[in-house]
Coordinates of C-alpha atoms and ligand atoms in Angstrom, one line a residue:
M1 CA 18.4 5.9 18.6
S2 CA 18.3 3.9 15.8
T3 CA 19.7 3.6 12.7
L4 CA 16.1 3.0 11.5
T5 CA 14.5 5.4 13.4
K6 CA 16.5 7.7 12.7
Q7 CA 15.7 7.6 8.6
L8 CA 12.2 7.0 10.4
T9 CA 12.0 10.6 11.3
K10 CA 13.3 11.5 8.6
V11 CA 11.0 10.2 6.4
L12 CA 8.0 11.7 8.6
S13 CA 10.3 15.2 8.2
Q14 CA 10.5 14.4 4.3
I15 CA 6.7 13.8 4.2
E16 CA 5.4 17.1 6.2
Q17 CA 8.4 19.4 4.4
A18 CA 6.4 18.0 1.0
A19 CA 3.2 18.7 2.4
T20 CA 4.1 22.3 3.2
A21 CA 5.0 22.8 0.2
A22 CA 2.3 21.4 -1.5
H23 CA 0.1 23.9 1.0
R24 CA -1.4 20.2 2.1
D25 CA -2.4 19.0 6.0
K26 CA 0.5 16.7 6.6
H27 CA -2.2 14.3 7.9
E28 CA -3.8 13.3 5.5
I29 CA -0.7 11.6 4.0
K30 CA -0.1 8.4 5.9
L31 CA 3.1 6.2 5.4
L32 CA 3.3 2.8 4.5
A33 CA 6.9 1.4 5.7
V34 CA 7.1 -1.5 2.8
S35 CA 9.0 -4.1 4.9
K36 CA 9.4 -6.7 2.4
T37 CA 13.0 -8.6 3.2
K38 CA 13.1 -7.3 6.3
P39 CA 13.7 -9.3 9.3
A40 CA 10.7 -9.1 11.7
E41 CA 13.1 -7.5 14.3
Q42 CA 13.0 -4.3 12.6
I43 CA 10.1 -3.7 11.8
K44 CA 8.6 -4.4 16.0
L45 CA 11.6 -1.9 16.4
A46 CA 9.5 1.0 13.5
Y47 CA 6.5 -0.2 16.1
V48 CA 8.3 1.3 18.4
A49 CA 9.6 3.6 16.6
G50 CA 5.4 4.4 15.8
Q51 CA 5.5 2.7 13.1
R52 CA 1.2 0.5 12.6
R53 CA 1.2 0.6 8.8
F54 CA 3.9 -2.0 7.5
G55 CA 3.0 -3.2 3.6
E56 CA 4.7 -6.4 2.4
N57 CA 4.9 -8.1 -1.1
Y58 CA 5.7 -12.0 -0.9
V59 CA 2.7 -13.9 1.6
Q60 CA 4.8 -16.2 2.8
E61 CA 7.1 -13.8 4.3
G62 CA 4.3 -11.2 5.7
I63 CA 2.6 -14.1 7.1
E64 CA 5.4 -15.6 8.8
K65 CA 6.1 -11.2 10.4
I66 CA 3.2 -11.3 11.0
Q67 CA 2.6 -13.9 13.3
A68 CA 6.0 -14.0 15.1
L69 CA 4.4 -10.0 16.3
R70 CA 1.5 -11.2 17.3
Q71 CA 3.1 -13.4 19.5
D72 CA 5.2 -10.4 20.7
A73 CA 3.7 -9.3 24.0
E74 CA 5.8 -6.6 23.9
I75 CA 3.4 -4.9 21.1
T76 CA 0.3 -4.6 22.7
Q77 CA -1.5 -2.5 19.2
P78 CA -2.8 -2.8 16.7
I79 CA -1.4 -2.9 13.5
E80 CA -2.1 -3.0 10.0
W81 CA -0.8 -4.9 7.3
H82 CA -0.6 -4.5 3.8
F83 CA -0.4 -6.7 0.7
I84 CA 1.1 -4.7 -1.9
G85 CA 2.9 -7.4 -4.6
P86 CA 1.9 -9.9 -7.1
L87 CA -1.5 -11.9 -6.3
Q88 CA -2.0 -14.9 -7.5
S89 CA -5.3 -17.2 -7.2
N90 CA -3.4 -20.3 -5.0
K91 CA -2.5 -18.3 -2.1
S92 CA -5.9 -15.7 -2.3
K93 CA -6.9 -17.7 1.4
L94 CA -4.0 -16.8 3.2
V95 CA -4.6 -13.3 2.7
A96 CA -7.8 -12.6 3.4
E97 CA -7.5 -14.4 6.0
H98 CA -4.0 -11.9 7.5
F99 CA -4.1 -9.0 5.8
D100 CA -6.0 -6.1 6.9
W101 CA -5.6 -4.3 2.9
V102 CA -4.5 -5.4 -0.6
Q103 CA -2.8 -2.4 -2.7
S104 CA -2.8 -4.9 -6.0
I105 CA -6.3 -6.4 -7.5
D106 CA -5.8 -6.2 -10.2
R107 CA -7.8 -8.0 -11.9
L108 CA -12.0 -9.4 -10.3
K109 CA -11.4 -13.0 -9.9
I110 CA -9.3 -12.5 -7.4
A111 CA -11.1 -10.0 -6.1
Q112 CA -13.6 -12.7 -5.8
R113 CA -12.1 -14.6 -4.2
L114 CA -10.4 -13.0 -1.6
S115 CA -14.7 -11.9 -1.0
N116 CA -15.6 -15.4 -0.6
Q117 CA -12.0 -16.1 1.4
R118 CA -12.5 -13.2 3.9
P119 CA -13.2 -14.5 7.3
A120 CA -16.7 -13.4 8.2
E121 CA -15.8 -12.2 11.9
L122 CA -13.0 -10.0 10.4
P123 CA -13.7 -7.0 9.4
P124 CA -13.5 -6.4 5.5
L125 CA -10.4 -6.8 3.7
N126 CA -9.0 -3.3 2.5
I127 CA -9.0 -2.7 -1.4
C128 CA -7.2 -0.8 -3.4
L129 CA -7.2 -1.5 -7.2
Q130 CA -3.9 -0.9 -8.6
V131 CA -3.0 0.8 -12.4
N132 CA -0.9 1.0 -15.0
I133 CA -0.1 4.1 -15.5
S134 CA 2.9 3.5 -17.5
G135 CA 1.2 1.2 -20.2
E136 CA 4.2 -0.8 -19.6
A137 CA 3.0 -4.8 -21.2
S138 CA 5.6 -6.2 -18.3
K139 CA 4.5 -4.4 -15.0
S140 CA 0.9 -5.5 -13.8
G141 CA -2.5 -3.3 -12.7
T142 CA -5.1 -2.4 -14.9
T143 CA -5.0 -0.7 -18.0
L144 CA -7.0 3.5 -17.5
S145 CA -9.6 1.5 -19.3
Q146 CA -10.7 -0.9 -17.4
V147 CA -10.4 0.4 -14.3
I148 CA -13.8 2.3 -13.9
E149 CA -16.0 -1.1 -15.1
L150 CA -13.3 -3.8 -12.1
A151 CA -14.1 -0.4 -10.1
S152 CA -17.6 -1.3 -10.3
Q153 CA -17.3 -4.5 -10.0
V154 CA -15.3 -4.8 -6.9
S155 CA -17.4 -2.5 -4.7
E156 CA -20.4 -4.9 -5.2
L157 CA -18.1 -7.5 -3.1
P158 CA -19.5 -7.9 0.1
Q159 CA -16.5 -9.0 2.3
L160 CA -14.4 -6.7 0.1
K161 CA -14.3 -2.3 0.8
L162 CA -12.9 -0.1 -1.8
R163 CA -10.7 2.4 -0.7
G164 CA -8.5 3.4 -3.4
I165 CA -5.5 2.9 -5.7
M166 CA -1.6 2.1 -6.6
A167 CA -0.1 2.9 -8.9
I168 CA 3.7 2.1 -9.6
P169 CA 5.1 4.3 -12.4
A170 CA 8.1 3.6 -13.8
P171 CA 11.3 4.8 -12.8
S172 CA 12.4 7.9 -14.4
D173 CA 14.7 10.8 -13.7
D174 CA 12.1 13.4 -15.0
V175 CA 10.0 14.9 -12.7
N176 CA 7.6 15.8 -15.8
E177 CA 7.6 12.7 -16.5
L178 CA 6.4 12.1 -13.4
N179 CA 4.2 14.6 -12.4
N180 CA 2.8 13.4 -15.2
S181 CA 1.5 10.3 -14.2
F182 CA 0.8 11.7 -10.6
A183 CA -2.0 13.7 -11.8
Q184 CA -3.2 11.6 -13.7
L185 CA -4.2 9.1 -11.3
H186 CA -5.1 12.5 -8.8
R187 CA -7.0 13.2 -11.4
L188 CA -8.7 8.7 -12.0
Y189 CA -9.0 8.9 -8.4
L190 CA -11.3 12.6 -8.2
Q191 CA -13.4 11.3 -11.3
L192 CA -14.6 7.7 -8.9
Q193 CA -14.7 9.4 -5.7
Q194 CA -17.7 11.2 -7.6
T195 CA -19.1 7.4 -7.5
Y196 CA -17.5 6.0 -4.2
P197 CA -17.6 8.6 -1.8
D198 CA -15.5 6.8 0.1
M199 CA -13.0 6.2 -1.1
D200 CA -10.3 7.6 0.6
T201 CA -7.1 6.4 -0.9
L202 CA -4.6 7.8 -3.9
S203 CA -1.5 5.2 -2.5
M204 CA 1.2 6.5 -4.5
G205 CA 5.2 7.3 -4.5
M206 CA 7.7 5.6 -3.5
S207 CA 11.4 6.7 -1.4
D208 CA 13.0 8.0 -4.9
D209 CA 9.3 9.8 -5.9
M210 CA 7.7 10.7 -2.5
N211 CA 8.2 14.6 -3.0
V212 CA 6.6 13.8 -6.9
A213 CA 3.8 12.1 -5.3
I214 CA 3.0 14.5 -2.5
A215 CA 3.2 17.5 -4.3
N216 CA 0.1 15.0 -6.9
G217 CA -1.9 14.8 -4.2
S218 CA -0.8 10.9 -3.0
T219 CA -2.8 10.5 0.3
M220 CA -0.3 7.6 1.1
V221 CA 3.6 7.0 0.3
R222 CA 5.5 3.5 0.4
V223 CA 8.5 3.6 1.5
G224 CA 11.0 0.5 2.2
T225 CA 14.3 1.7 1.7
A226 CA 14.5 4.8 3.1
I227 CA 13.5 3.6 6.3
F228 CA 14.4 -0.3 6.4
G229 CA 17.7 0.2 4.3
A230 CA 19.5 -1.2 0.6
R231 CA 17.0 -4.5 0.2
D232 CA 19.1 -7.8 -0.1
Y233 CA 17.3 -9.2 -3.2
Q234 CA 14.8 -8.0 -5.6
G235 CA 11.3 -7.5 -4.5
Ligands
PLP1 C1 8.7 -2.5 -2.5 C2 7.2 -1.8 -2.9 C3 8.1 0.2 -2.8 C4 9.2 -0.1 -1.8 O1 10.0 0.6 -2.7 P1 11.3 1.5 -2.2 O2 11.9 1.9 -3.6 O3 12.0 0.9 -1.5 O4 10.8 3.0 -1.3 C5 6.0 0.3 -2.3 N1 5.5 -0.1 -3.2 C6 5.9 -1.8 -3.9 C7 4.7 -2.0 -4.8 C8 6.2 -2.1 -4.1 O5 7.2 -3.2 -4.1

C-alpha cells in the first residue's frame, strides 16, 4: 500500500471515529481531498483508493489537473472538483467551465459572473458561501451580518445551486475557541436551512481541526496535509 493510500485510510477512520464520538452516522460527513500543489499522479493514487472528491485553490493549476485526469483512460468514474481558493473576476469563466463546486463565494458580483458563465449544457454550479467567522480583516469571506442577504441573492441565480456554507476559522490551539467558532457556524447553517431546506453542506474542518468540526455538525471536511503530506509552498 502506498503512503498516500495509508494516510487516506487513516483519515477515513479518523472521520468515522469522530462521527461515532459525536453520535453521528459517518455517512453524513464527506471527505474533500485538498490536492492543491500536489501533482495529478497523487490525485490518481487517491482515486484508485476510492476517493472521488478533490479540492483545488488555484485556477490554472486546478484545470491542468482536471484535464490530465479527464484524458486518463484508467479514470472511468466521475470525479467531483471543488474550487476552494480566493477567486478573481478575470478567472471566473474558467472556473464556471471546469469545476463542479465553488466553496469560496463571498460576494455577489463573482456569483453573478459564475452564473452567467456556467455553460448551459452543464448542471448548475454548486455553491457554498464562505463565511469569515474569526472576523480578521485579512481573511476572505462574508461577515455573519451579510451572509443572510448574500444567500438570498445567490439563491436567485439560475445557473447556481446554493448548497451551504464554508469557513476557515483562524488556526488555534485553544479547543474552546475552535468549538465556539464551529458551533456558531452550525447555528448559522441551521438558520439558513429554515429558508433553504435543500441546503446540505456545512463545509468546515481541515487536517488539524476535523474532529472538533465533526463534533459540531460538519458535513464536509477539507483535508490536504493529512492525506497528501506537507506542501512545498503556501496555499
Ligand atoms: C489548504 C486548504 C485546506 C486543507 O488544509 P490542510 O491543513 O492541509 O488539511 C482546506 N481548506 C481550504 C480552503 C484550504 O485552502
